[in-house]
mmCIF file of C-alpha atoms in Angstrom:
data_model
loop_
_atom_site.group_PDB
_atom_site.id
_atom_site.type_symbol
_atom_site.label_atom_id
_atom_site.label_comp_id
_atom_site.label_asym_id
_atom_site.label_seq_id
_atom_site.Cartn_x
_atom_site.Cartn_y
_atom_site.Cartn_z
ATOM 1 C CA CYS A 273 0.000 0.000 0.000
ATOM 2 C CA ALA A 274 2.835 2.419 0.738
ATOM 3 C CA SER A 275 4.168 2.035 -2.800
ATOM 4 C CA LEU A 276 0.681 2.184 -4.318
ATOM 5 C CA THR A 277 -0.278 5.431 -2.613
ATOM 6 C CA ALA A 278 3.139 6.984 -3.335
ATOM 7 C CA ALA A 279 2.922 6.283 -7.076
ATOM 8 C CA PRO A 280 -0.487 4.872 -7.995
ATOM 9 C CA PRO A 281 -0.555 3.038 -11.351
ATOM 10 C CA GLN A 282 -2.830 4.789 -13.812
ATOM 11 C CA ALA A 283 -4.593 1.529 -14.616
ATOM 12 C CA LEU A 284 -5.531 1.148 -10.940
ATOM 13 C CA LEU A 285 -6.781 4.740 -10.711
ATOM 14 C CA GLU A 286 -8.866 4.260 -13.854
ATOM 15 C CA TYR A 287 -10.369 1.097 -12.394
ATOM 16 C CA ILE A 288 -11.255 2.916 -9.166
ATOM 17 C CA ARG A 289 -12.817 5.775 -11.157
ATOM 18 C CA LYS A 290 -14.958 3.310 -13.111
ATOM 19 C CA ARG A 291 -16.152 1.700 -9.877
ATOM 20 C CA MET A 292 -16.844 5.135 -8.370
ATOM 21 C CA ALA A 293 -18.895 6.162 -11.401
ATOM 22 C CA ALA A 294 -20.913 2.945 -11.285
ATOM 23 C CA THR A 295 -21.504 3.335 -7.550
ATOM 24 C CA ALA A 296 -22.585 6.967 -7.932
ATOM 25 C CA LYS A 297 -25.024 6.025 -10.699
ATOM 26 C CA ALA A 298 -26.503 3.245 -8.551
ATOM 27 C CA ALA A 299 -26.789 5.531 -5.528
ATOM 28 C CA ALA A 300 -28.463 8.278 -7.550
ATOM 29 C CA GLY A 301 -30.941 5.775 -8.982
ATOM 30 C CA PHE A 302 -31.623 4.352 -5.531
ATOM 31 C CA ARG A 303 -32.510 7.813 -4.240
ATOM 32 C CA ALA A 304 -34.583 8.690 -7.304
ATOM 33 C CA ARG A 305 -36.770 5.596 -7.068
ATOM 34 C CA LYS A 306 -36.959 5.834 -3.250
ATOM 35 C CA GLY A 307 -35.446 2.402 -2.737
ATOM 36 C CA LYS A 308 -35.485 0.774 0.669
ATOM 37 C CA GLY A 309 -32.909 -2.019 0.650
ATOM 38 C CA ASP A 310 -31.380 -2.508 4.098
ATOM 39 C CA SER A 311 -31.720 1.140 5.099
ATOM 40 C CA ARG A 312 -33.787 1.863 8.178
ATOM 41 C CA GLY A 313 -33.879 5.518 7.266
ATOM 42 C CA PRO A 314 -36.223 7.254 4.815
ATOM 43 C CA ALA A 315 -36.793 5.656 1.424
ATOM 44 C CA GLY A 316 -33.873 6.405 -0.889
ATOM 45 C CA MET A 317 -31.298 6.818 1.887
ATOM 46 C CA MET A 318 -28.081 4.825 1.484
ATOM 47 C CA ASP A 319 -26.786 2.306 4.002
ATOM 48 C CA CYS A 320 -23.203 3.143 5.003
ATOM 49 C CA ALA A 321 -22.830 0.459 7.657
ATOM 50 C CA GLY A 322 -21.100 -2.150 5.534
ATOM 51 C CA TYR A 323 -20.065 -1.852 1.890
ATOM 52 C CA GLY A 324 -22.149 1.245 1.259
ATOM 53 C CA PRO A 325 -20.827 3.899 -1.140
ATOM 54 C CA CYS A 326 -20.602 6.671 1.447
ATOM 55 C CA GLU A 327 -18.065 7.787 4.031
ATOM 56 C CA LEU A 328 -19.617 8.961 7.287
ATOM 57 C CA PRO A 329 -18.295 12.237 8.698
ATOM 58 C CA ALA A 330 -16.460 12.123 12.013
ATOM 59 C CA GLY A 331 -18.799 12.191 14.970
ATOM 60 C CA SER A 332 -21.796 11.025 12.953
ATOM 61 C CA THR A 333 -24.368 9.102 14.958
ATOM 62 C CA THR A 334 -26.190 7.494 12.023
ATOM 63 C CA GLN A 335 -25.236 4.716 9.639
ATOM 64 C CA TYR A 336 -27.312 6.087 6.786
ATOM 65 C CA SER A 337 -26.793 9.056 4.497
ATOM 66 C CA TRP A 338 -28.351 10.797 1.512
ATOM 67 C CA PHE A 339 -26.455 10.541 -1.745
ATOM 68 C CA GLU A 340 -25.277 14.005 -2.788
ATOM 69 C CA ARG A 341 -23.828 14.356 -6.285
ATOM 70 C CA ASP A 342 -21.600 17.370 -5.492
ATOM 71 C CA GLN A 343 -20.050 15.694 -2.487
ATOM 72 C CA CYS A 344 -19.487 12.502 -4.461
ATOM 73 C CA ASP A 345 -17.883 14.309 -7.408
ATOM 74 C CA ALA A 346 -15.437 16.027 -5.042
ATOM 75 C CA VAL A 347 -13.898 12.696 -4.004
ATOM 76 C CA THR A 348 -10.863 11.603 -6.031
ATOM 77 C CA ALA A 349 -9.653 8.119 -6.893
ATOM 78 C CA GLU A 350 -6.441 8.870 -4.985
ATOM 79 C CA ALA A 351 -8.467 9.645 -1.859
ATOM 80 C CA VAL A 352 -10.379 6.387 -2.164
ATOM 81 C CA LEU A 353 -7.114 4.444 -2.575
ATOM 82 C CA SER A 354 -5.659 6.085 0.534
ATOM 83 C CA ARG A 355 -8.830 5.335 2.487
ATOM 84 C CA LEU A 356 -8.771 1.700 1.408
ATOM 85 C CA CYS A 357 -5.120 1.309 2.324
ATOM 86 C CA GLY A 358 -5.780 2.841 5.715
ATOM 87 C CA ARG A 359 -8.275 0.070 6.423
ATOM 88 C CA ILE A 360 -5.966 -2.861 5.745
ATOM 89 C CA ALA A 361 -3.117 -2.044 8.110
ATOM 90 C CA SER A 362 -3.549 -5.459 9.754
ATOM 91 C CA ASP A 363 -4.654 -7.423 6.688
ATOM 92 C CA GLU A 364 -1.750 -6.546 4.420
ATOM 93 C CA PRO A 365 1.116 -7.881 6.608
ATOM 94 C CA LEU A 366 -0.848 -11.076 7.291
ATOM 95 C CA TYR A 367 -1.492 -11.590 3.592
ATOM 96 C CA LEU A 368 2.133 -10.941 2.635
ATOM 97 C CA THR A 369 3.378 -13.352 5.319
ATOM 98 C CA ALA A 370 0.959 -16.058 4.216
ATOM 99 C CA ARG A 371 1.890 -15.515 0.574
ATOM 100 C CA GLU A 372 5.612 -15.788 1.309
ATOM 101 C CA ARG A 373 5.113 -19.029 3.240
ATOM 102 C CA PHE A 374 3.061 -20.402 0.366
ATOM 103 C CA GLU A 375 5.781 -19.516 -2.131
ATOM 104 C CA GLN A 376 8.395 -21.198 0.086
ATOM 105 C CA ARG A 377 6.360 -24.400 0.187
ATOM 106 C CA ARG A 378 5.765 -24.192 -3.545
ATOM 107 C CA ARG A 379 9.488 -23.887 -4.260
ATOM 108 C CA ALA A 380 10.310 -26.751 -1.891
ATOM 109 C CA ALA A 381 7.732 -29.087 -3.441
ATOM 110 C CA GLY A 382 9.537 -29.517 -6.728
ATOM 111 C CA ALA A 383 7.990 -29.269 -10.173
ATOM 112 C CA SER A 384 4.600 -30.892 -9.529
ATOM 113 C CA LEU A 385 3.070 -28.286 -7.216
ATOM 114 C CA PRO A 386 3.916 -25.225 -9.383
ATOM 115 C CA GLN A 387 2.375 -27.043 -12.343
ATOM 116 C CA ARG A 388 -0.810 -27.746 -10.388
ATOM 117 C CA VAL A 389 -0.938 -24.126 -9.166
ATOM 118 C CA GLU A 390 -0.602 -22.813 -12.712
ATOM 119 C CA LEU A 391 -3.309 -25.217 -13.895
ATOM 120 C CA LEU A 392 -5.599 -23.952 -11.137
ATOM 121 C CA ARG A 393 -4.894 -20.339 -12.104
ATOM 122 C CA ALA A 394 -5.607 -21.068 -15.763
ATOM 123 C CA GLU A 395 -8.876 -22.807 -14.902
ATOM 124 C CA GLY A 396 -9.871 -19.864 -12.706
ATOM 125 C CA ALA A 397 -9.139 -17.360 -15.476
ATOM 126 C CA ALA A 398 -11.172 -19.399 -17.966
ATOM 127 C CA LEU A 399 -14.063 -19.630 -15.527
ATOM 128 C CA GLU A 400 -14.023 -15.866 -14.956
ATOM 129 C CA GLU A 401 -13.960 -15.231 -18.709
ATOM 130 C CA ARG A 402 -17.049 -17.410 -19.194
ATOM 131 C CA ALA A 403 -18.788 -15.631 -16.324
ATOM 132 C CA MET A 404 -18.081 -12.223 -17.849
ATOM 133 C CA ARG A 405 -19.318 -13.360 -21.264
ATOM 134 C CA GLN A 406 -22.534 -14.627 -19.712
ATOM 135 C CA GLN A 407 -22.995 -11.338 -17.887
ATOM 136 C CA ALA A 408 -23.189 -9.594 -21.279
ATOM 137 C CA GLU A 409 -25.978 -11.850 -22.556
ATOM 138 C CA ARG A 410 -29.592 -10.746 -22.648
ATOM 139 C CA PRO A 411 -31.567 -11.737 -19.533
ATOM 140 C CA SER A 412 -34.389 -13.028 -21.714
ATOM 141 C CA ASP A 413 -32.021 -15.430 -23.509
ATOM 142 C CA LEU A 414 -30.666 -16.795 -20.214
ATOM 143 C CA ALA A 415 -34.162 -17.152 -18.796
ATOM 144 C CA ALA A 416 -35.280 -19.050 -21.889
ATOM 145 C CA ALA A 417 -32.266 -21.374 -21.708
ATOM 146 C CA ALA A 418 -33.125 -22.217 -18.082
ATOM 147 C CA GLY A 419 -36.860 -22.460 -18.678
ATOM 148 C CA ALA A 420 -37.394 -19.591 -16.233
ATOM 149 C CA ARG A 421 -39.720 -16.630 -16.651
ATOM 150 C CA LEU A 422 -38.765 -13.235 -15.271
ATOM 151 C CA LYS A 423 -41.723 -11.583 -13.561
ATOM 152 C CA ARG A 424 -43.111 -8.074 -13.409
ATOM 153 C CA ALA A 425 -43.825 -8.576 -9.724
ATOM 154 C CA TYR A 426 -41.567 -11.290 -8.353
ATOM 155 C CA ARG A 427 -42.320 -11.860 -4.687
ATOM 156 C CA MET A 428 -40.550 -13.966 -2.077
ATOM 157 C CA SER A 429 -41.160 -13.816 1.651
ATOM 158 C CA SER A 430 -37.992 -13.597 3.704
ATOM 159 C CA GLY A 431 -37.569 -14.555 7.336
ATOM 160 C CA GLY A 432 -39.554 -12.499 9.787
ATOM 161 C CA GLY A 433 -42.246 -12.011 7.153
ATOM 162 C CA VAL A 434 -40.238 -9.364 5.255
ATOM 163 C CA PRO A 435 -41.255 -9.730 1.588
ATOM 164 C CA TRP A 436 -38.993 -8.987 -1.343
ATOM 165 C CA VAL A 437 -41.079 -7.635 -4.218
ATOM 166 C CA VAL A 438 -39.350 -6.615 -7.426
ATOM 167 C CA ASP A 439 -39.992 -6.035 -11.119
ATOM 168 C CA GLU A 440 -37.349 -8.232 -12.712
ATOM 169 C CA HIS A 441 -37.711 -6.322 -15.964
ATOM 170 C CA ALA A 442 -36.900 -2.952 -14.361
ATOM 171 C CA SER A 443 -33.834 -1.234 -15.809
ATOM 172 C CA TRP A 444 -32.125 -0.969 -12.414
ATOM 173 C CA TYR A 445 -32.645 -4.659 -11.586
ATOM 174 C CA LYS A 446 -29.715 -6.857 -12.546
ATOM 175 C CA PRO A 447 -30.965 -10.407 -12.935
ATOM 176 C CA HIS A 448 -27.434 -11.521 -13.809
ATOM 177 C CA GLU A 449 -26.571 -10.897 -10.166
ATOM 178 C CA ARG A 450 -29.367 -13.096 -8.839
ATOM 179 C CA ALA A 451 -29.559 -16.862 -9.086
ATOM 180 C CA ARG A 452 -32.929 -16.712 -10.828
ATOM 181 C CA TYR A 453 -32.255 -18.781 -13.918
ATOM 182 C CA SER A 454 -31.436 -22.404 -13.179
ATOM 183 C CA CYS A 455 -32.355 -21.975 -9.477
ATOM 184 C CA VAL A 456 -36.116 -22.162 -8.963
ATOM 185 C CA ASN A 457 -37.953 -19.810 -6.594
ATOM 186 C CA CYS A 458 -34.827 -18.322 -5.101
ATOM 187 C CA SER A 459 -34.905 -15.162 -3.078
ATOM 188 C CA GLY A 460 -34.459 -12.031 -5.147
ATOM 189 C CA ASP A 461 -32.209 -10.585 -2.454
ATOM 190 C CA VAL A 462 -28.563 -10.142 -3.441
ATOM 191 C CA VAL A 463 -27.470 -11.514 -0.073
ATOM 192 C CA PRO A 464 -30.441 -13.282 1.536
ATOM 193 C CA GLU A 465 -29.513 -12.344 5.080
ATOM 194 C CA LYS A 466 -33.003 -12.645 6.528
ATOM 195 C CA ASP A 467 -34.132 -15.948 5.171
ATOM 196 C CA LEU A 468 -33.027 -19.524 4.693
ATOM 197 C CA VAL A 469 -34.653 -20.018 1.320
ATOM 198 C CA GLY A 470 -32.491 -17.650 -0.690
ATOM 199 C CA CYS A 471 -29.690 -18.333 -3.153
ATOM 200 C CA TRP A 472 -26.244 -16.972 -3.775
ATOM 201 C CA PRO A 473 -26.135 -14.146 -6.301
ATOM 202 C CA LEU A 474 -24.727 -14.775 -9.752
ATOM 203 C CA TRP A 475 -21.902 -12.307 -9.391
ATOM 204 C CA PRO A 476 -19.048 -13.133 -11.776
ATOM 205 C CA GLN A 477 -16.959 -14.549 -8.904
ATOM 206 C CA PHE A 478 -19.750 -17.072 -8.257
ATOM 207 C CA GLY A 479 -20.605 -17.652 -11.899
ATOM 208 C CA PRO A 480 -21.264 -18.572 -14.510
ATOM 209 C CA ASP A 481 -24.622 -20.292 -14.311
ATOM 210 C CA GLU A 482 -23.726 -23.448 -16.209
ATOM 211 C CA LEU A 483 -27.371 -23.962 -17.257
ATOM 212 C CA GLU A 484 -26.890 -27.712 -17.038
ATOM 213 C CA PHE A 485 -29.452 -28.412 -14.317
ATOM 214 C CA ARG A 486 -32.557 -26.811 -12.837
ATOM 215 C CA CYS A 487 -32.038 -26.583 -9.097
ATOM 216 C CA VAL A 488 -34.823 -26.695 -6.502
ATOM 217 C CA ARG A 489 -34.299 -26.378 -2.740
ATOM 218 C CA ARG A 490 -37.049 -27.233 -0.290
ATOM 219 C CA TRP A 491 -36.942 -26.443 3.421
ATOM 220 C CA THR A 492 -38.963 -28.232 6.073
ATOM 221 C CA SER A 493 -39.318 -24.887 7.867
ATOM 222 C CA ASP A 494 -37.740 -21.457 8.127
ATOM 223 C CA PRO A 495 -37.086 -20.378 11.736
ATOM 224 C CA GLY A 496 -36.640 -16.778 10.619
ATOM 225 C CA GLU A 497 -40.176 -16.764 9.262
ATOM 226 C CA GLN A 498 -41.842 -19.229 11.598
ATOM 227 C CA ALA A 499 -41.344 -17.990 15.182
ATOM 228 C CA PRO A 500 -37.655 -18.443 16.116
ATOM 229 C CA HIS A 501 -38.519 -18.871 19.815
ATOM 230 C CA LYS A 502 -40.050 -22.240 19.000
ATOM 231 C CA TYR A 503 -36.619 -23.437 17.905
ATOM 232 C CA MET A 504 -34.619 -21.673 20.603
ATOM 233 C CA GLN A 505 -36.781 -22.673 23.559
ATOM 234 C CA GLY A 506 -39.396 -25.155 22.395
ATOM 235 C CA ARG A 507 -39.297 -28.608 20.846
ATOM 236 C CA ALA A 508 -39.503 -27.638 17.179
ATOM 237 C CA PRO A 509 -37.381 -29.985 15.029
ATOM 238 C CA LEU A 510 -34.162 -28.835 13.452
ATOM 239 C CA PRO A 511 -34.938 -27.298 10.026
ATOM 240 C CA CYS A 512 -33.684 -29.372 7.117
ATOM 241 C CA TRP A 513 -33.337 -28.727 3.421
ATOM 242 C CA ARG A 514 -33.181 -30.968 0.393
ATOM 243 C CA THR A 515 -31.745 -29.867 -2.938
ATOM 244 C CA CYS A 516 -32.650 -31.536 -6.234
ATOM 245 C CA TRP A 517 -31.252 -31.103 -9.742
ATOM 246 C CA THR A 518 -32.981 -31.941 -13.018
ATOM 247 C CA PRO A 519 -31.046 -31.917 -16.340
ATOM 248 C CA LEU A 520 -31.950 -28.944 -18.546
ATOM 249 C CA LYS A 521 -30.622 -29.995 -21.928
ATOM 250 C CA SER A 522 -31.658 -33.639 -22.093
ATOM 251 C CA PRO A 523 -34.317 -35.710 -20.306
ATOM 252 C CA GLY A 524 -33.054 -37.321 -17.156
ATOM 253 C CA ALA A 525 -33.955 -38.360 -13.657
ATOM 254 C CA GLU A 526 -33.991 -35.896 -10.783
ATOM 255 C CA ARG A 527 -30.918 -36.103 -8.553
ATOM 256 C CA CYS A 528 -31.333 -35.124 -4.911
ATOM 257 C CA THR A 529 -29.453 -34.920 -1.661
ATOM 258 C CA ALA A 530 -30.548 -37.189 1.186
ATOM 259 C CA ALA A 531 -34.176 -36.929 2.196
ATOM 260 C CA CYS A 532 -35.010 -34.951 5.332
ATOM 261 C CA PRO A 533 -36.202 -36.902 8.383
ATOM 262 C CA SER A 534 -39.876 -36.824 9.196
ATOM 263 C CA ALA A 535 -41.136 -34.246 11.676
ATOM 264 C CA GLU A 536 -41.678 -37.038 14.199
ATOM 265 C CA SER A 537 -38.119 -38.391 13.977
ATOM 266 C CA ALA A 538 -36.185 -35.125 13.466
ATOM 267 C CA GLU A 539 -33.930 -34.001 16.305
ATOM 268 C CA PRO A 540 -35.242 -30.981 18.249
ATOM 269 C CA ALA A 541 -33.250 -27.876 17.369
ATOM 270 C CA VAL A 542 -32.355 -27.127 21.017
ATOM 271 C CA GLU A 543 -30.863 -30.606 21.412
ATOM 272 C CA TRP A 544 -28.862 -30.232 18.193
ATOM 273 C CA ARG A 545 -27.507 -26.912 19.430
ATOM 274 C CA ALA A 546 -26.495 -28.344 22.796
ATOM 275 C CA ARG A 547 -24.763 -31.284 21.112
ATOM 276 C CA TRP A 548 -22.960 -28.937 18.707
ATOM 277 C CA ASP A 549 -21.669 -26.767 21.551
ATOM 278 C CA ALA A 550 -20.471 -29.817 23.498
ATOM 279 C CA GLU A 551 -18.676 -31.280 20.471
ATOM 280 C CA LEU A 552 -17.083 -27.920 19.660
ATOM 281 C CA HIS A 553 -15.836 -27.520 23.244
ATOM 282 C CA SER A 554 -14.405 -31.062 23.224
ATOM 283 C CA PHE A 555 -12.683 -30.450 19.890
ATOM 284 C CA LYS A 556 -11.046 -27.262 21.153
ATOM 285 C CA GLU A 557 -9.843 -29.048 24.278
ATOM 286 C CA ARG A 558 -8.105 -31.909 22.460
ATOM 287 C CA ASP A 559 -6.862 -30.276 19.247
ATOM 288 C CA GLY A 560 -3.731 -28.129 19.396
ATOM 289 C CA THR A 561 -4.508 -26.200 16.224
ATOM 290 C CA ALA A 562 -7.984 -25.380 17.533
ATOM 291 C CA ARG A 563 -6.470 -24.038 20.746
ATOM 292 C CA ASP A 564 -4.015 -21.924 18.742
ATOM 293 C CA VAL A 565 -6.863 -20.492 16.663
ATOM 294 C CA GLU A 566 -8.848 -19.781 19.828
ATOM 295 C CA ARG A 567 -5.943 -17.841 21.313
ATOM 296 C CA ALA A 568 -5.170 -15.993 18.081
ATOM 297 C CA THR A 569 -8.787 -14.861 17.669
ATOM 298 C CA GLY A 570 -9.365 -14.041 21.319
ATOM 299 C CA PHE A 571 -9.589 -10.323 20.535
ATOM 300 C CA ILE A 572 -12.743 -10.834 18.432
ATOM 301 C CA ARG A 573 -15.940 -9.879 20.222
ATOM 302 C CA ARG A 574 -18.140 -12.938 20.249
ATOM 303 C CA LEU A 575 -21.855 -12.890 19.720
ATOM 304 C CA PRO A 576 -24.034 -15.148 21.856
ATOM 305 C CA ASN A 577 -23.793 -18.743 20.687
ATOM 306 C CA SER A 578 -27.449 -18.805 19.737
ATOM 307 C CA ASP A 579 -26.776 -16.237 17.022
ATOM 308 C CA PHE A 580 -24.710 -18.798 15.116
ATOM 309 C CA PHE A 581 -27.752 -20.782 14.120
ATOM 310 C CA TRP A 582 -30.780 -18.679 14.862
ATOM 311 C CA SER A 583 -29.716 -15.528 13.057
ATOM 312 C CA VAL A 584 -27.584 -15.155 9.954
ATOM 313 C CA TYR A 585 -26.729 -11.703 11.263
#
């Protein structure tokens, strides 16, 4: 980072400017159409809590902000680069150390490991190229190939009864970023943080959609939508899902993961959680690496154990 901020490559600055322009356009559109998203503020207000496109002023007490074109235009790519570098003061040395150790092991392994690493890199580059090509295709063509139909009012209820309603033909909606082609009835949310029935988005790093199978996932229940206290304190069975795939291009039998147990035989969620905690504690006690990880991550503020299962947050 020190060398980057001292003499930033023009290609990097141009890339940052392109990302800034795209972010500003999205933020302006979000405000114009009075989008809600994750913001708990007024409609159209941007969320700055996580990967939002805004920088909160010092002393601010809110995590949400209005997009202002003049303020956005005043920010330079160099300033964004400096801000990013300032946030990885811990990450960068760890990454460089890990990378150096990897290179040492690679050199010590002889010819076979470097060859396998290069093969993996080549496969990754080819996969990314296919994902980017698919991203440029027309949504209607992809939908037709998967046998899916984009809707004017697609609706999916998320956990807690929060519905996601969207016009999948709207200009601002990017169906390439949602797993809505070969995945059936998936949540329209980019990151389905409130429900258990959603799908990963089809961002290029997760793509492409191979369009080989139609995928269906069925849950026995969704604790986010169906009274979490029943799972945390009652005898409700542990939720289970089953995923099935049907060939798209040629007739074939459905292939599925193992069937879920019946409601009568399924383990109560509270008992599963207690067993998980006991097994985790036992593992940490007997495994040296686990103890090392526990010590190394001791500075991380832990959420209550129940949050691991009962809330994706």
